[in-house]
Every structure is written in structure tokens, then in C-alpha cells.
């Protein structure tokens, strides 16, 4: 399992586009969920911050191994995600990975974070 928190700087003037994208994601959560399983993404959360006049996004994720990359996806939402990325994330400012110090979760939650195809299915009544 890979747990990450990464900070990305938003391009100057792109805050309105970021807000539009966050609203879009919230309005299309069913489509977002369709993209998570192929990536082995168990949790993905985006936070925002404005500091010293600059806007930042923080991506927090809990991901299994062996998932596909967003760049390899044929899902329409991932194509829009990559377009958003090009429009809004400042490539001149390197992403900053924060250091994981401790992860705390109940064992039953950690045990449940497995690829969907390895979860035993119970017969429907």
C-alpha cells in the first residue's frame, strides 16, 4: 500500500478553473469512482490552500500496487483530468511530497484495502 500527500502549486490566474474542476468532480462522483478501481486507488482526497498569495492543491491518496496510471486510462474523466492538469498545475514549481511519519487505521480497514478482483463475492439472496 502506498500512502502519499503531495503539494502542487496552481498556476497564477487559474484559481477559478480549479474551483470549476473541484465542483465538476463533486458533481460527477459516480464517474470518479469508475476511475479508482483500475488505479487501485482506495482513497483520494484533494485539499486546497492559499499561502502568501499563491494557491496550492494537496493530493492525499491511499493506493494499492500495480494499478494503472491516469495517463494510460481511456476513461473520459481521466482525459479531462489531464487537461485540467495542463491548464492549472504549475510545472515550474516542483511537486512537494510530504513525509509520511505514521499511519493509523483499524486493521479491518487496512485488510479491506485490496484490489476488487481479490474480494470474495457472497451470493445474492
PDB file of C-alpha atoms in Angstrom:
ATOM      1  CA  UNK A   1       0.000   0.000   0.000  1.00  0.00           C
ATOM      2  CA  UNK A   2       1.276   3.447  -0.901  1.00  0.00           C
ATOM      3  CA  UNK A   3       0.150   6.491   1.101  1.00  0.00           C
ATOM      4  CA  UNK A   4       1.044   9.915  -0.258  1.00  0.00           C
ATOM      5  CA  UNK A   5       0.432  13.586   0.358  1.00  0.00           C
ATOM      6  CA  UNK A   6       1.809  15.866  -2.330  1.00  0.00           C
ATOM      7  CA  UNK A   7       1.638  19.636  -2.680  1.00  0.00           C
ATOM      8  CA  UNK A   8       1.237  21.204  -6.135  1.00  0.00           C
ATOM      9  CA  UNK A   9       1.299  24.895  -6.927  1.00  0.00           C
ATOM     10  CA  UNK A  10      -1.556  26.246  -9.032  1.00  0.00           C
ATOM     11  CA  UNK A  11      -0.656  28.462 -11.974  1.00  0.00           C
ATOM     12  CA  UNK A  12      -1.259  32.176 -11.407  1.00  0.00           C
ATOM     13  CA  UNK A  13      -4.747  33.114 -12.551  1.00  0.00           C
ATOM     14  CA  UNK A  14      -6.042  29.513 -12.585  1.00  0.00           C
ATOM     15  CA  UNK A  15      -7.960  29.575  -9.284  1.00  0.00           C
ATOM     16  CA  UNK A  16     -11.361  29.907 -10.983  1.00  0.00           C
ATOM     17  CA  UNK A  17     -10.571  26.904 -13.222  1.00  0.00           C
ATOM     18  CA  UNK A  18      -9.510  24.895 -10.139  1.00  0.00           C
ATOM     19  CA  UNK A  19     -12.783  25.768  -8.414  1.00  0.00           C
ATOM     20  CA  UNK A  20     -14.669  24.727 -11.548  1.00  0.00           C
ATOM     21  CA  UNK A  21     -12.828  21.392 -11.619  1.00  0.00           C
ATOM     22  CA  UNK A  22     -13.463  20.668  -7.926  1.00  0.00           C
ATOM     23  CA  UNK A  23     -17.184  21.371  -8.465  1.00  0.00           C
ATOM     24  CA  UNK A  24     -17.138  19.118 -11.540  1.00  0.00           C
ATOM     25  CA  UNK A  25     -15.556  16.263  -9.562  1.00  0.00           C
ATOM     26  CA  UNK A  26     -18.081  16.627  -6.754  1.00  0.00           C
ATOM     27  CA  UNK A  27     -20.922  16.657  -9.286  1.00  0.00           C
ATOM     28  CA  UNK A  28     -19.620  13.532 -11.066  1.00  0.00           C
ATOM     29  CA  UNK A  29     -18.588  11.260  -8.188  1.00  0.00           C
ATOM     30  CA  UNK A  30     -20.035   8.167  -9.878  1.00  0.00           C
ATOM     31  CA  UNK A  31     -17.677   8.678 -12.834  1.00  0.00           C
ATOM     32  CA  UNK A  32     -14.798   9.445 -10.454  1.00  0.00           C
ATOM     33  CA  UNK A  33     -15.419   6.138  -8.680  1.00  0.00           C
ATOM     34  CA  UNK A  34     -15.239   4.299 -12.021  1.00  0.00           C
ATOM     35  CA  UNK A  35     -11.650   5.530 -12.429  1.00  0.00           C
ATOM     36  CA  UNK A  36     -10.475   4.491  -8.962  1.00  0.00           C
ATOM     37  CA  UNK A  37     -10.565   0.688  -9.242  1.00  0.00           C
ATOM     38  CA  UNK A  38      -8.257   0.394 -12.292  1.00  0.00           C
ATOM     39  CA  UNK A  39      -5.750   2.647 -10.482  1.00  0.00           C
ATOM     40  CA  UNK A  40      -6.020   0.546  -7.290  1.00  0.00           C
ATOM     41  CA  UNK A  41      -6.909   3.873  -5.626  1.00  0.00           C
ATOM     42  CA  UNK A  42      -8.599   3.270  -2.264  1.00  0.00           C
ATOM     43  CA  UNK A  43      -8.768   6.884  -1.067  1.00  0.00           C
ATOM     44  CA  UNK A  44      -8.085  10.081  -2.963  1.00  0.00           C
ATOM     45  CA  UNK A  45      -8.694  13.471  -1.400  1.00  0.00           C
ATOM     46  CA  UNK A  46      -7.808  16.927  -2.706  1.00  0.00           C
ATOM     47  CA  UNK A  47      -7.236  19.830  -0.333  1.00  0.00           C
ATOM     48  CA  UNK A  48      -6.606  23.465  -1.226  1.00  0.00           C
ATOM     49  CA  UNK A  49      -4.620  26.237   0.432  1.00  0.00           C
ATOM     50  CA  UNK A  50      -3.714  29.836  -0.289  1.00  0.00           C
ATOM     51  CA  UNK A  51      -0.415  30.910   1.248  1.00  0.00           C
ATOM     52  CA  UNK A  52       1.490  34.142   0.621  1.00  0.00           C
ATOM     53  CA  UNK A  53      -0.826  34.910  -2.291  1.00  0.00           C
ATOM     54  CA  UNK A  54      -0.202  31.567  -4.041  1.00  0.00           C
ATOM     55  CA  UNK A  55      -2.752  28.786  -4.437  1.00  0.00           C
ATOM     56  CA  UNK A  56      -1.834  25.152  -3.792  1.00  0.00           C
ATOM     57  CA  UNK A  57      -3.548  21.797  -4.105  1.00  0.00           C
ATOM     58  CA  UNK A  58      -2.671  18.847  -1.910  1.00  0.00           C
ATOM     59  CA  UNK A  59      -3.387  15.335  -3.164  1.00  0.00           C
ATOM     60  CA  UNK A  60      -3.756  12.718  -0.427  1.00  0.00           C
ATOM     61  CA  UNK A  61      -4.019   9.137  -1.594  1.00  0.00           C
ATOM     62  CA  UNK A  62      -4.021   5.587  -0.346  1.00  0.00           C
ATOM     63  CA  UNK A  63      -3.268   3.303  -3.258  1.00  0.00           C
ATOM     64  CA  UNK A  64      -2.535  -0.346  -3.813  1.00  0.00           C
ATOM     65  CA  UNK A  65       0.266  -1.555  -6.030  1.00  0.00           C
ATOM     66  CA  UNK A  66       0.008  -2.464  -9.679  1.00  0.00           C
ATOM     67  CA  UNK A  67      -2.736  -0.046 -10.628  1.00  0.00           C
ATOM     68  CA  UNK A  68      -2.881   1.695 -13.980  1.00  0.00           C
ATOM     69  CA  UNK A  69      -1.668   5.262 -14.447  1.00  0.00           C
ATOM     70  CA  UNK A  70      -4.101   8.071 -15.195  1.00  0.00           C
ATOM     71  CA  UNK A  71      -2.097   8.742 -18.376  1.00  0.00           C
ATOM     72  CA  UNK A  72      -2.926   5.202 -19.586  1.00  0.00           C
ATOM     73  CA  UNK A  73      -6.652   5.478 -18.954  1.00  0.00           C
ATOM     74  CA  UNK A  74      -9.261   5.565 -21.718  1.00  0.00           C
ATOM     75  CA  UNK A  75     -11.926   6.913 -19.353  1.00  0.00           C
ATOM     76  CA  UNK A  76     -13.402  10.241 -20.455  1.00  0.00           C
ATOM     77  CA  UNK A  77     -12.995  11.702 -16.962  1.00  0.00           C
ATOM     78  CA  UNK A  78      -9.268  10.961 -16.885  1.00  0.00           C
ATOM     79  CA  UNK A  79      -8.844  12.751 -20.224  1.00  0.00           C
ATOM     80  CA  UNK A  80     -10.454  15.810 -18.640  1.00  0.00           C
ATOM     81  CA  UNK A  81      -8.261  15.346 -15.549  1.00  0.00           C
ATOM     82  CA  UNK A  82      -5.120  15.563 -17.697  1.00  0.00           C
ATOM     83  CA  UNK A  83      -6.484  18.655 -19.461  1.00  0.00           C
ATOM     84  CA  UNK A  84      -7.154  20.257 -16.071  1.00  0.00           C
ATOM     85  CA  UNK A  85      -3.618  19.380 -15.000  1.00  0.00           C
ATOM     86  CA  UNK A  86      -2.079  21.085 -18.050  1.00  0.00           C
ATOM     87  CA  UNK A  87      -4.296  24.149 -17.524  1.00  0.00           C
ATOM     88  CA  UNK A  88      -3.819  24.576 -13.788  1.00  0.00           C
ATOM     89  CA  UNK A  89      -0.754  22.914 -12.250  1.00  0.00           C
ATOM     90  CA  UNK A  90       2.464  24.949 -12.358  1.00  0.00           C
ATOM     91  CA  UNK A  91       5.166  22.712 -13.857  1.00  0.00           C
ATOM     92  CA  UNK A  92       7.807  25.331 -12.984  1.00  0.00           C
ATOM     93  CA  UNK A  93       7.276  24.595  -9.289  1.00  0.00           C
ATOM     94  CA  UNK A  94       8.254  21.018  -8.431  1.00  0.00           C
ATOM     95  CA  UNK A  95       5.648  18.996  -6.525  1.00  0.00           C
ATOM     96  CA  UNK A  96       6.490  18.577  -2.876  1.00  0.00           C
ATOM     97  CA  UNK A  97       5.959  15.142  -1.328  1.00  0.00           C
ATOM     98  CA  UNK A  98       5.335  15.342   2.381  1.00  0.00           C
ATOM     99  CA  UNK A  99       6.965  12.679   4.536  1.00  0.00           C
ATOM    100  CA  UNK A 100       4.722  10.013   5.985  1.00  0.00           C
ATOM    101  CA  UNK A 101       5.585   9.533   9.641  1.00  0.00           C
ATOM    102  CA  UNK A 102       2.886   7.185  10.915  1.00  0.00           C
ATOM    103  CA  UNK A 103      -0.277   5.664   9.505  1.00  0.00           C
ATOM    104  CA  UNK A 104      -3.068   4.785  11.885  1.00  0.00           C
ATOM    105  CA  UNK A 105      -6.111   2.811  10.865  1.00  0.00           C
ATOM    106  CA  UNK A 106      -8.037  -0.121  12.219  1.00  0.00           C
ATOM    107  CA  UNK A 107      -6.721  -3.456  10.990  1.00  0.00           C
ATOM    108  CA  UNK A 108     -10.104  -4.270   9.430  1.00  0.00           C
ATOM    109  CA  UNK A 109      -9.846  -1.134   7.268  1.00  0.00           C
ATOM    110  CA  UNK A 110      -6.315  -1.960   6.135  1.00  0.00           C
ATOM    111  CA  UNK A 111      -7.416  -5.552   5.423  1.00  0.00           C
ATOM    112  CA  UNK A 112     -10.264  -4.243   3.252  1.00  0.00           C
ATOM    113  CA  UNK A 113      -7.889  -2.275   1.016  1.00  0.00           C
ATOM    114  CA  UNK A 114      -7.332  -4.916  -1.625  1.00  0.00           C
ATOM    115  CA  UNK A 115      -7.977  -4.989  -5.373  1.00  0.00           C
ATOM    116  CA  UNK A 116     -11.640  -5.522  -6.184  1.00  0.00           C
ATOM    117  CA  UNK A 117     -10.941  -8.733  -8.092  1.00  0.00           C
ATOM    118  CA  UNK A 118      -9.491 -10.329  -4.942  1.00  0.00           C
ATOM    119  CA  UNK A 119     -12.549  -9.645  -2.768  1.00  0.00           C
ATOM    120  CA  UNK A 120     -14.672 -12.775  -2.298  1.00  0.00           C
ATOM    121  CA  UNK A 121     -18.211 -12.202  -3.530  1.00  0.00           C
ATOM    122  CA  UNK A 122     -21.079 -13.506  -1.483  1.00  0.00           C
ATOM    123  CA  UNK A 123     -24.060 -14.960  -3.314  1.00  0.00           C
ATOM    124  CA  UNK A 124     -27.030 -12.611  -3.541  1.00  0.00           C
ATOM    125  CA  UNK A 125     -30.179 -13.682  -1.745  1.00  0.00           C
TER     126      UNK A 125
END
